[in-house]
Rosetta silent file (secondary structure, phi, psi, omega in degrees, C-alpha in Angstrom):
SEQUENCE: MDTEGQFAPVSAAEARERYDAFGPTAQVVVKEVAKAMGLDPETYEERVTSEVVETARDVLFAESLAVQVGSMAEFEEWREDTDCEVTLVGAETVDNVVWHAAPFAEQAVAATFQDERRAAVGTLRRQAFGRIYREVI
SCORE:     score description
SCORE:     0.000 S_00000001
   1 L     0.000  141.219  176.539  119.590   -3.133    7.624 S_00000001
   2 E  -144.992  171.444 -175.858  116.766   -0.689    7.078 S_00000001
   3 E  -115.734  136.719  170.941  112.981   -0.459    7.209 S_00000001
   4 E  -118.035  138.458 -178.483  110.506    0.278    4.423 S_00000001
   5 L    92.407  171.069 -174.122  106.895    1.077    5.265 S_00000001
   6 L  -129.031  -11.765 -171.640  105.401    2.322    8.474 S_00000001
   7 E  -105.426  117.802  177.306  102.787   -0.096    9.780 S_00000001
   8 L  -133.040   87.121 -174.271  103.756   -2.869   12.186 S_00000001
   9 L   -62.509  140.355  179.173  100.633   -3.837   14.140 S_00000001
  10 L   -95.838   -5.944  179.268  101.145   -4.934   17.719 S_00000001
  11 L  -151.916  161.839  175.763   97.803   -6.721   17.920 S_00000001
  12 H   -63.394  -37.525  179.745   95.186   -8.380   15.766 S_00000001
  13 H   -62.618  -41.471  178.314   92.763   -5.618   16.753 S_00000001
  14 H   -64.782  -39.255  177.317   95.142   -2.944   15.487 S_00000001
  15 H   -63.315  -44.573  179.384   95.537   -4.812   12.184 S_00000001
  16 H   -62.922  -42.525  179.706   91.743   -5.083   11.805 S_00000001
  17 H   -60.865  -44.300 -179.505   91.274   -1.380   12.591 S_00000001
  18 H   -64.534  -43.869  179.480   93.864   -0.384    9.991 S_00000001
  19 H   -60.922  -46.710  179.185   92.325   -2.704    7.393 S_00000001
  20 H   -60.392  -38.477 -178.549   88.845   -1.320    8.084 S_00000001
  21 H   -65.042  -24.778  178.960   90.160    2.244    7.804 S_00000001
  22 H   -78.668   -7.623 -178.450   91.348    1.537    4.258 S_00000001
  23 H   -56.483  -56.651  179.841   87.785    0.742    3.102 S_00000001
  24 H   -61.157  -37.797  178.673   86.752    4.283    2.093 S_00000001
  25 H   -63.982  -42.787  179.050   90.153    4.946    0.516 S_00000001
  26 H   -60.613  -41.272  179.173   89.892    1.756   -1.531 S_00000001
  27 H   -62.094  -43.113 -179.978   86.454    2.811   -2.791 S_00000001
  28 H   -66.386  -43.388  179.759   87.768    6.221   -3.868 S_00000001
  29 H   -59.483  -47.910 -178.821   90.840    4.710   -5.557 S_00000001
  30 H   -62.845  -43.411 -179.429   88.727    2.229   -7.517 S_00000001
  31 H   -62.601  -43.952 -179.079   86.206    4.916   -8.518 S_00000001
  32 H   -68.679  -37.447  176.575   88.932    7.306   -9.691 S_00000001
  33 H   -64.938  -43.882  178.702   90.754    4.577  -11.638 S_00000001
  34 H   -61.254  -40.479  178.616   87.493    3.571  -13.306 S_00000001
  35 H   -64.033  -43.390  179.269   86.848    7.219  -14.169 S_00000001
  36 H   -64.774  -28.171  178.155   90.364    7.571  -15.630 S_00000001
  37 L   -81.180   -7.705  178.086   89.716    4.446  -17.704 S_00000001
  38 L    79.016   25.406  179.209   86.599    6.065  -19.103 S_00000001
  39 L   -70.071  131.402  175.852   84.119    3.510  -17.767 S_00000001
  40 L   -78.012  165.130 -176.031   80.543    4.628  -18.256 S_00000001
  41 H   -55.941  -38.983 -179.335   78.107    4.262  -15.333 S_00000001
  42 H   -66.618  -43.677  179.728   76.605    1.005  -16.613 S_00000001
  43 H   -65.386  -39.899  177.943   80.008   -0.618  -17.106 S_00000001
  44 H   -57.704  -50.358 -178.915   81.116    0.645  -13.716 S_00000001
  45 H   -61.750  -35.738 -178.481   78.117   -0.950  -12.008 S_00000001
  46 H   -75.222  -41.484 -170.592   78.653   -4.178  -13.920 S_00000001
  47 H   -95.291  -31.238 -176.101   82.437   -4.511  -13.499 S_00000001
  48 L   -90.742   96.764 -177.898   83.253   -2.859  -10.174 S_00000001
  49 L   -97.973  174.360  176.338   82.193   -5.420   -7.622 S_00000001
  50 H   -63.028  -29.362  177.592   82.788   -5.617   -3.899 S_00000001
  51 H   -65.757  -35.425  178.324   85.637   -8.029   -4.696 S_00000001
  52 H   -64.880  -46.667  179.709   87.363   -5.305   -6.737 S_00000001
  53 H   -65.862  -39.518  178.273   87.153   -2.831   -3.854 S_00000001
  54 H   -62.806  -39.534  177.532   88.272   -5.511   -1.385 S_00000001
  55 H   -62.389  -42.644  177.302   91.303   -6.251   -3.552 S_00000001
  56 H   -61.618  -41.073  178.499   92.203   -2.562   -3.538 S_00000001
  57 H   -65.294  -41.283  177.051   91.876   -2.522    0.260 S_00000001
  58 H   -57.210  -45.968 -178.423   94.079   -5.626    0.537 S_00000001
  59 H   -65.629  -45.228  178.983   96.776   -3.940   -1.546 S_00000001
  60 H   -58.586  -43.464  178.958   96.612   -0.669    0.397 S_00000001
  61 H   -63.577  -52.091 -176.545   96.964   -2.561    3.676 S_00000001
  62 H   -60.277  -42.166 -177.408   99.790   -4.801    2.467 S_00000001
  63 H   -69.516  -14.979  178.109  101.741   -1.926    0.932 S_00000001
  64 H   -88.024  -10.709 -176.218  101.679   -0.043    4.239 S_00000001
  65 E   -64.463  138.648  175.024  103.365   -2.873    6.167 S_00000001
  66 L   -77.660  131.432  177.284  106.784   -2.187    7.626 S_00000001
  67 E  -129.065  147.957  175.951  109.409   -4.604    6.344 S_00000001
  68 E   -95.422  140.056  177.091  113.048   -5.053    7.246 S_00000001
  69 E  -126.520  125.105 -178.901  115.592   -5.273    4.445 S_00000001
  70 E  -161.479 -173.740  178.554  119.054   -6.585    5.121 S_00000001
  71 E   -77.001  165.939  176.569  121.763   -9.065    4.382 S_00000001
  72 H   -59.940  -38.240  179.214  121.347  -12.789    4.946 S_00000001
  73 H   -64.084  -42.194  178.110  123.648  -12.443    7.979 S_00000001
  74 H   -64.570  -41.309  177.704  121.459   -9.690    9.473 S_00000001
  75 H   -62.201  -46.721 -179.344  118.359  -11.778    8.857 S_00000001
  76 H   -61.998  -37.150  176.875  119.909  -14.866   10.480 S_00000001
  77 H   -64.204  -45.107  177.305  120.903  -12.777   13.512 S_00000001
  78 H   -62.078  -43.465 -176.945  117.340  -11.452   13.820 S_00000001
  79 H   -59.868  -37.257  178.954  115.959  -14.947   13.303 S_00000001
  80 H   -64.393  -27.921 -175.849  117.971  -16.314   16.225 S_00000001
  81 H   -96.112   -5.653 -175.825  116.397  -13.723   18.535 S_00000001
  82 L   -95.499  151.367  173.587  112.752  -14.015   17.468 S_00000001
  83 L   -95.552   -1.207 -178.265  110.055  -16.219   18.924 S_00000001
  84 L   -75.932  146.499  168.900  108.128  -16.079   15.642 S_00000001
  85 E   -78.526  123.383 -173.655  107.733  -19.047   13.345 S_00000001
  86 E  -104.472  128.021  172.128  109.460  -17.884   10.154 S_00000001
  87 E  -103.225  118.214 -178.845  108.404  -18.875    6.645 S_00000001
  88 E  -105.465  127.014  179.507  111.254  -18.237    4.206 S_00000001
  89 E  -112.748  130.797  178.233  110.485  -17.973    0.479 S_00000001
  90 L   111.234 -176.906 -177.196  113.272  -18.116   -2.092 S_00000001
  91 L   -82.777  138.537  179.084  116.819  -19.407   -2.273 S_00000001
  92 L   -83.797    0.423 -176.978  118.964  -19.348    0.843 S_00000001
  93 L   -97.728    8.085  178.860  122.113  -18.864   -1.247 S_00000001
  94 L   -96.629  171.270 -170.351  121.465  -15.218   -2.160 S_00000001
  95 L   -85.812  -23.183 -168.828  122.801  -12.161   -0.369 S_00000001
  96 E  -127.349  153.457 -179.764  119.683  -10.260    0.739 S_00000001
  97 E  -140.653  143.780  170.934  116.465  -10.832    2.636 S_00000001
  98 E  -119.737  137.341 -178.307  113.322   -8.821    3.282 S_00000001
  99 E  -146.771  157.454  177.290  111.103   -9.826    6.204 S_00000001
 100 E  -137.852  130.411  178.748  108.043   -8.867    8.205 S_00000001
 101 E  -115.130  142.885  173.989  107.185  -10.148   11.660 S_00000001
 102 E  -124.226   83.109 -175.995  103.840  -10.123   13.437 S_00000001
 103 H   -54.896  -33.196  179.461  104.774  -11.080   16.999 S_00000001
 104 H   -61.931  -27.191  179.145  101.122  -11.038   18.117 S_00000001
 105 H   -99.775   -1.624 -177.906  100.542  -13.898   15.663 S_00000001
 106 L    55.067   37.218 -179.238  103.919  -15.499   16.430 S_00000001
 107 E  -134.911  151.057  172.201  104.603  -15.521   12.678 S_00000001
 108 E  -145.585  151.927  174.175  107.038  -13.925   10.276 S_00000001
 109 E  -125.741  147.955 -179.716  107.578  -14.183    6.558 S_00000001
 110 E  -141.429  149.300  176.613  110.779  -13.572    4.659 S_00000001
 111 E  -134.599  132.991  178.833  111.780  -13.479    0.995 S_00000001
 112 E   -88.974  155.829  175.870  115.298  -13.676   -0.356 S_00000001
 113 E  -158.457  157.240  177.691  116.580  -11.640   -3.278 S_00000001
 114 L  -100.105  -58.303 -173.669  119.795  -10.833   -5.045 S_00000001
 115 L  -123.696  -28.826 -171.541  119.240   -7.562   -6.920 S_00000001
 116 L   -89.904   71.836 -176.666  115.541   -6.753   -7.262 S_00000001
 117 H   -57.421  -48.462 -176.233  114.845   -5.149   -3.892 S_00000001
 118 H   -59.980  -43.794  178.365  111.639   -3.407   -4.955 S_00000001
 119 H   -64.520  -40.374 -179.961  110.158   -6.616   -6.368 S_00000001
 120 H   -65.069  -40.689  178.858  111.164   -8.551   -3.246 S_00000001
 121 H   -63.069  -44.877  178.693  109.539   -5.991   -0.949 S_00000001
 122 H   -62.799  -44.153  178.227  106.285   -6.156   -2.941 S_00000001
 123 H   -61.710  -45.044 -178.688  106.320   -9.955   -2.981 S_00000001
 124 H   -61.985  -42.635  179.479  107.022  -10.114    0.735 S_00000001
 125 H   -62.313  -40.648  176.627  104.175   -7.755    1.568 S_00000001
 126 H   -65.451  -39.208  176.780  101.737   -9.896   -0.431 S_00000001
 127 H   -62.186  -45.071  179.827  103.091  -12.995    1.318 S_00000001
 128 H   -61.062  -44.289  179.226  102.656  -11.346    4.721 S_00000001
 129 H   -60.738  -49.463 -176.782   99.092  -10.372    3.904 S_00000001
 130 H   -68.181  -39.022 -174.051   98.174  -13.846    2.669 S_00000001
 131 H   -88.149  -26.815 -174.889   99.999  -15.869    5.308 S_00000001
 132 H  -114.215  -54.598 -166.592   99.447  -13.703    8.397 S_00000001
 133 H   -86.222  -27.395 -178.138   96.814  -11.007    8.030 S_00000001
 134 H   -54.492  -44.292  179.423   94.103  -12.537    5.850 S_00000001
 135 H   -68.521  -33.936 -176.636   92.986  -14.752    8.739 S_00000001
 136 H   -70.656  -39.423 -174.345   93.272  -11.901   11.245 S_00000001
 137 L   -97.254    0.000    0.000   91.134   -9.423    9.359 S_00000001
């Protein structure tokens, strides 16, 4: 079992602080991407809305989350020891699982995968953001 990512908030306040801190970075990322796409100032003003910047902030936050990656047996062992309510996405008959727990929210999400670890990690992070953090932040 191993960990990808670095952010595992211990409180809702810590999650909100981290999310808020990504605001300026999200604005810069969106501006630089728009510049690389060759958007003129009028198109930029028309197309780059607050929702676009918020989406960038959501992604930056989600992609920073620490997730555990392990075998189904390792996941089941962890699951037996957690007090979190676990939402499992995917087939239970595959060999691998990626999961993220937010003990302060008493919730965890997990996604199973066979071979596509990178895709599973990305999916899981989006699931964690939508199911756990969206309400918190």
